[in-house]
Amino acid sequence: MSGETTSLESILSKYIPEGELEEVNRILYGRKCGKLELEESVKSRAESDNYEIAGYTITALPEETRLPRKVKIGLIQNKIVHPTDASIQLQISGLFDRIGTIIENAGMAGVNVLCLQEAWTMPFAFCTREKHPWCEFAEAAENGPSTLFLSELAAKYKMVIISPILERDHEHGETLWNTAVVIDHTGKVMGKSRKNHIPRVGDFNESTYYLEGNTGHRVFETIYGRIAINICYGRHHPQNWMMYGVNGAEIVFNPSATVGGLSEPMWPIEARNAAIANSYFTCAINRVGTEVFPREFTSADGKPAHKDFGHFYGSSYIAAPDGSRTPGLSRTQDGLLIGEVDLNLCRQIKDKWGFRMTQRLDLYAESLAKAVRHDFKPDIVQ
């Protein structure tokens, strides 16, 4: 990982003159985000615990009939703490300790809604396609160890926490799901949202462990706003993003685990495009580091067997409905991104661009109903 680029932003700032850099950033990132001032104690705690911290603001126009609806969003990206061949309990406790300290700092910084990365309690072992010991990381969504752990922190800081885990569904034959648990500001579990789209791409053939989720496109009405979770591979499907908007989401989180050789050119585009198309905020979270497993595995692609599937490149960011976005966190380092956003911007952009008004759900529904029939014929004029 020492040879990995730290960030796109670091390269741009190194080689582009300051005057031109501002214009480059405008083209790349849209309207410039403001700088969120963080207390020195928050910054020093991040420095002593060796993770990046960054803060930005995304504002809306002042209105006469509505007060600002400012919400502080927190995103955490991190490496695993212990090697993958360490005991299960040691790996879990190490992650609890690491993430707990970062959440404590987010709470001190006033974060209202915080999201962790996909399967944050474990290494991303699904690509090995081995069942043992990785299924031992699975836990109940409602009262599993990570939910109990995070519930205390949520109540302590009046923070909504989104916890993506490998779920063990005891009510349905102990089956597995890729699930995000939503814990409200009192520490109570509001509910869960399961991964709608499961990849079968190279190493990422997760259907060995779980299949497509059955919770649809749930939106959770928290005291800070309406939120939803589009887990990882679902970001490649515009219809998936659209349905969270149809159900009224104002912020959609995309906790992910994806490596540079596979998806990095898509990463800066997809969540940002979804924010624009659906007039809501999006939050893209990716884990960091290279995870090495005890035994080799192959990908059925003719390449040699390997013990890792590449570098998770971090680069977590927040995008706004007006097309602006924050810079990304590091590609190589743990990090906490804090964004203070004004949810009034969602309606303002709906009024300005009219995307939600001019979309043709009736037309799409009619066309899709035809497309899924076995006797469907594409509407091609020759």
XYZ file of C-alpha atoms in Angstrom:
382
model
C 0.000 0.000 0.000
C 3.049 2.282 0.343
C 3.028 2.749 -3.429
C -0.580 3.914 -3.538
C -1.493 7.491 -4.430
C -2.749 9.375 -1.383
C -5.502 11.248 -3.230
C -6.384 12.914 -6.504
C -6.582 16.229 -4.657
C -2.974 15.944 -3.459
C -1.749 15.503 -7.036
C -3.787 18.433 -8.316
C -2.599 20.775 -5.566
C 1.015 19.707 -6.129
C 1.187 20.391 -9.853
C -1.505 22.963 -10.706
C -0.870 26.626 -9.883
C -3.166 28.016 -7.207
C -5.083 30.350 -9.506
C -5.810 27.610 -12.021
C -6.473 25.039 -9.307
C -9.578 26.911 -8.207
C -11.016 26.680 -11.724
C -10.055 23.001 -12.012
C -11.821 22.282 -8.728
C -14.899 24.183 -9.921
C -15.094 21.992 -13.007
C -14.395 18.779 -11.099
C -16.457 19.422 -7.970
C -18.975 22.131 -8.820
C -19.819 24.902 -6.389
C -17.063 25.222 -3.812
C -17.859 23.743 -0.423
C -17.249 25.853 2.636
C -14.753 24.898 5.304
C -16.322 23.495 8.468
C -14.394 24.729 11.466
C -13.594 21.877 13.836
C -12.509 22.322 17.431
C -8.812 21.896 18.104
C -9.556 19.080 20.528
C -11.370 17.161 17.783
C -8.517 17.641 15.324
C -5.831 16.748 17.847
C -7.684 13.603 18.872
C -7.793 12.494 15.224
C -4.093 13.235 14.830
C -3.123 11.301 17.953
C -5.272 8.347 16.866
C -3.763 8.479 13.363
C -6.718 9.104 11.087
C -7.607 11.899 8.700
C -10.388 14.292 9.618
C -11.973 16.786 7.243
C -14.986 19.079 7.507
C -17.034 20.892 4.853
C -20.277 22.827 4.577
C -22.831 22.733 1.780
C -25.301 25.586 2.083
C -28.724 26.435 0.684
C -30.266 29.788 -0.118
C -31.996 31.553 2.790
C -35.794 31.258 2.740
C -38.550 33.378 4.298
C -40.949 30.499 4.982
C -38.503 27.852 6.258
C -35.645 27.883 8.701
C -32.395 26.223 7.579
C -32.389 22.449 8.093
C -28.734 21.940 8.898
C -27.554 18.393 9.545
C -24.045 17.218 10.331
C -23.236 14.015 8.467
C -20.321 11.794 9.448
C -18.672 9.125 7.254
C -16.025 6.708 8.564
C -13.639 4.747 6.363
C -11.108 2.378 7.906
C -8.706 -0.516 7.515
C -9.105 -3.749 9.434
C -7.159 -3.708 12.707
C -5.863 -7.272 13.045
C -4.740 -9.785 10.392
C -7.429 -11.973 8.887
C -5.942 -15.091 10.511
C -6.327 -13.653 14.026
C -9.128 -15.010 16.198
C -12.637 -13.839 15.333
C -13.138 -12.224 18.724
C -9.824 -10.358 18.501
C -10.684 -9.004 15.047
C -14.120 -7.853 16.205
C -12.927 -6.296 19.469
C -10.112 -4.517 17.639
C -12.588 -2.938 15.235
C -14.945 -2.010 18.070
C -12.095 -0.213 19.862
C -10.925 1.562 16.712
C -14.337 2.640 15.458
C -15.554 3.488 18.936
C -12.841 6.118 19.381
C -13.654 7.677 16.000
C -17.384 7.753 16.778
C -16.638 9.374 20.139
C -14.753 12.112 18.292
C -17.590 12.479 15.773
C -19.960 12.887 18.704
C -17.741 15.592 20.205
C -17.824 17.328 16.819
C -21.636 17.343 16.862
C -22.318 14.771 14.131
C -26.051 14.010 13.849
C -26.095 11.103 11.376
C -23.130 8.764 10.952
C -22.564 5.873 8.547
C -19.935 3.139 8.683
C -18.516 1.204 5.728
C -19.979 -2.012 4.341
C -19.479 -5.015 6.655
C -17.509 -2.853 9.060
C -17.214 -5.528 11.767
C -15.061 -7.871 9.665
C -12.603 -8.242 6.790
C -14.322 -8.281 3.407
C -13.937 -12.056 3.155
C -16.857 -12.731 0.816
C -14.620 -12.884 -2.225
C -12.772 -15.908 -0.853
C -16.036 -17.875 -1.193
C -15.035 -19.892 1.899
C -17.760 -20.303 4.495
C -15.525 -21.027 7.469
C -14.616 -19.037 9.491
C -16.132 -15.954 7.863
C -19.768 -16.817 8.608
C -18.899 -16.593 12.296
C -18.858 -12.813 11.935
C -22.614 -12.839 11.209
C -24.914 -11.510 13.928
C -28.526 -10.568 14.556
C -29.453 -7.093 13.359
C -31.758 -6.323 16.266
C -29.597 -7.318 19.234
C -26.213 -8.488 17.954
C -22.950 -7.348 19.573
C -22.326 -4.458 17.164
C -25.887 -3.166 17.526
C -25.639 -3.183 21.322
C -22.241 -1.503 21.125
C -23.386 1.251 18.775
C -26.719 1.788 20.545
C -24.890 3.125 23.579
C -22.903 5.570 21.473
C -26.004 6.653 19.548
C -27.867 7.449 22.774
C -24.824 9.143 24.337
C -24.440 11.610 21.474
C -28.075 11.719 20.253
C -26.672 10.441 16.958
C -28.344 8.309 14.295
C -25.897 5.538 13.351
C -26.044 3.337 10.247
C -24.286 0.031 10.862
C -23.721 -2.228 7.807
C -23.130 -5.821 8.972
C -23.302 -9.441 7.898
C -26.709 -10.335 9.312
C -27.732 -13.713 10.715
C -31.509 -13.968 10.312
C -32.590 -16.290 13.131
C -36.275 -15.962 12.210
C -35.724 -17.421 8.736
C -33.530 -20.477 9.079
C -30.404 -18.587 10.199
C -29.872 -17.313 6.657
C -27.379 -14.559 5.881
C -27.988 -11.069 4.514
C -25.871 -8.029 3.768
C -27.716 -5.552 5.962
C -27.562 -1.981 7.233
C -29.010 -1.510 10.727
C -30.419 1.949 11.497
C -30.114 3.007 15.134
C -31.949 6.180 16.121
C -30.774 9.027 18.359
C -32.124 7.288 21.476
C -30.201 4.076 20.808
C -33.271 2.213 19.591
C -33.144 0.121 16.411
C -35.441 1.786 13.866
C -35.119 -1.037 11.365
C -32.869 -2.497 8.717
C -32.292 -2.249 4.987
C -30.802 -5.114 2.981
C -28.561 -5.013 -0.080
C -30.741 -5.050 -3.194
C -28.121 -5.966 -5.802
C -25.477 -8.662 -5.340
C -22.324 -8.571 -7.520
C -21.047 -11.508 -9.487
C -18.009 -9.735 -10.905
C -14.551 -11.313 -10.670
C -13.570 -11.760 -7.031
C -16.768 -10.069 -5.950
C -19.130 -13.039 -6.232
C -20.991 -12.522 -2.985
C -23.903 -14.801 -3.819
C -21.910 -17.573 -2.114
C -23.020 -16.015 1.187
C -26.272 -14.114 0.609
C -28.706 -13.200 -2.142
C -30.632 -10.077 -3.099
C -32.361 -8.348 -0.199
C -36.103 -8.337 0.463
C -36.604 -4.979 2.171
C -37.097 -2.916 -0.979
C -36.280 0.786 -0.833
C -36.982 1.725 2.760
C -36.622 5.302 3.916
C -36.176 6.036 7.621
C -37.697 9.228 9.023
C -35.224 10.299 11.712
C -35.355 13.506 13.728
C -32.623 14.850 11.448
C -34.250 14.013 8.114
C -35.296 11.115 5.884
C -32.422 8.744 5.163
C -31.907 5.579 3.121
C -29.090 3.113 2.470
C -28.070 1.922 -0.992
C -25.470 -0.728 -0.162
C -22.376 -1.005 -2.397
C -23.196 -2.655 -5.752
C -26.612 -0.994 -5.815
C -24.867 2.236 -6.795
C -24.387 0.836 -10.306
C -28.179 0.717 -10.837
C -29.793 4.129 -11.439
C -33.265 2.671 -10.844
C -32.188 1.660 -7.340
C -31.157 5.222 -6.511
C -34.365 6.509 -8.096
C -36.649 4.442 -5.892
C -35.161 5.832 -2.682
C -36.012 9.258 -4.054
C -39.538 8.156 -4.961
C -39.948 7.102 -1.321
C -38.875 10.533 -0.113
C -35.210 10.182 0.887
C -33.234 13.359 1.556
C -29.876 11.663 2.234
C -28.878 8.311 0.721
C -25.802 6.551 2.104
C -23.765 4.166 -0.016
C -21.545 2.056 2.285
C -19.202 0.103 0.026
C -16.168 -2.134 -0.313
C -14.518 -1.774 -3.695
C -10.966 -1.931 -5.063
C -9.023 0.298 -7.414
C -8.513 -2.118 -10.266
C -12.236 -2.729 -10.538
C -14.269 0.417 -10.001
C -12.289 3.553 -9.223
C -13.097 5.477 -12.434
C -16.812 5.027 -11.636
C -16.528 5.998 -7.977
C -16.496 9.821 -8.266
C -19.380 9.737 -10.749
C -22.116 7.390 -9.576
C -23.111 8.771 -6.188
C -22.742 12.322 -7.446
C -24.889 11.622 -10.489
C -27.523 10.042 -8.234
C -27.596 13.183 -6.093
C -28.208 15.285 -9.191
C -30.801 12.996 -10.784
C -32.831 12.532 -7.580
C -32.432 15.910 -5.843
C -31.050 14.526 -2.595
C -27.695 14.274 -0.841
C -25.580 11.161 -1.319
C -22.740 9.834 0.817
C -20.231 7.404 -0.696
C -18.161 5.418 1.844
C -15.411 2.973 0.894
C -13.053 1.007 3.120
C -9.263 1.361 3.007
C -6.294 -0.969 2.763
C -5.334 -4.358 1.370
C -6.728 -7.388 3.197
C -4.636 -10.552 2.914
C -6.265 -13.933 3.585
C -4.720 -17.177 4.842
C -5.452 -19.239 1.713
C -5.252 -18.467 -1.972
C -8.388 -18.153 -4.070
C -9.050 -17.779 -7.774
C -11.472 -15.665 -9.742
C -12.217 -17.918 -12.722
C -10.556 -15.312 -14.944
C -7.429 -17.200 -15.933
C -5.208 -15.184 -13.603
C -3.049 -16.799 -10.913
C -4.488 -17.585 -7.500
C -4.023 -14.795 -4.973
C -4.522 -14.026 -1.288
C -5.909 -10.520 -1.670
C -8.142 -8.868 -4.216
C -6.557 -5.436 -4.348
C -6.436 -2.104 -2.578
C -9.597 -0.597 -1.119
C -9.142 3.033 -2.100
C -11.230 4.954 0.438
C -11.990 8.324 -1.196
C -15.279 8.760 0.712
C -17.225 11.920 -0.156
C -20.569 13.733 0.095
C -22.449 14.967 -2.976
C -25.255 17.514 -3.119
C -28.324 17.780 -5.370
C -26.865 20.844 -7.124
C -23.940 18.764 -8.419
C -21.386 20.026 -5.924
C -19.419 17.601 -3.763
C -16.756 17.556 -1.125
C -13.217 16.457 -1.851
C -12.665 12.810 -1.008
C -10.900 11.421 2.008
C -7.524 9.732 1.552
C -7.053 6.636 -0.610
C -4.725 5.108 1.964
C -5.659 6.274 5.458
C -8.494 5.829 7.927
C -10.688 8.890 7.999
C -13.691 10.773 9.348
C -15.466 13.103 6.936
C -17.911 15.586 8.478
C -20.277 17.517 6.267
C -22.718 20.135 7.525
C -25.464 20.275 4.886
C -28.715 22.208 4.603
C -31.512 19.862 3.545
C -33.485 22.841 2.215
C -31.246 22.519 -0.841
C -33.173 19.393 -1.893
C -36.411 21.286 -2.530
C -34.611 24.304 -3.961
C -32.984 22.141 -6.623
C -36.275 20.351 -7.340
C -37.787 23.756 -8.014
C -34.847 24.936 -10.106
C -34.269 21.925 -12.355
C -37.607 20.144 -12.191
C -36.118 16.661 -12.535
C -38.600 15.105 -10.136
C -41.485 16.912 -11.822
C -40.472 16.058 -15.371
C -39.527 12.414 -14.859
C -42.039 10.046 -16.485
C -42.699 7.336 -13.921
C -45.909 6.393 -15.703
C -44.029 5.899 -18.972
C -41.219 3.932 -17.316
C -43.680 1.729 -15.440
C -45.579 0.894 -18.626
C -42.392 0.182 -20.570
C -40.842 -1.913 -17.808
C -44.006 -3.946 -17.369
C -43.660 -4.918 -21.024
C -39.895 -5.495 -20.794
C -40.154 -8.177 -18.098
C -42.616 -10.308 -20.070
C -41.264 -13.444 -21.720
C -42.714 -12.383 -25.071
C -41.193 -8.875 -24.962
C -39.958 -7.407 -28.240
C -37.735 -4.300 -28.177
C -39.415 -1.247 -29.698
C -37.025 -0.861 -32.642
C -38.038 0.900 -35.824
C -36.253 -0.380 -38.946
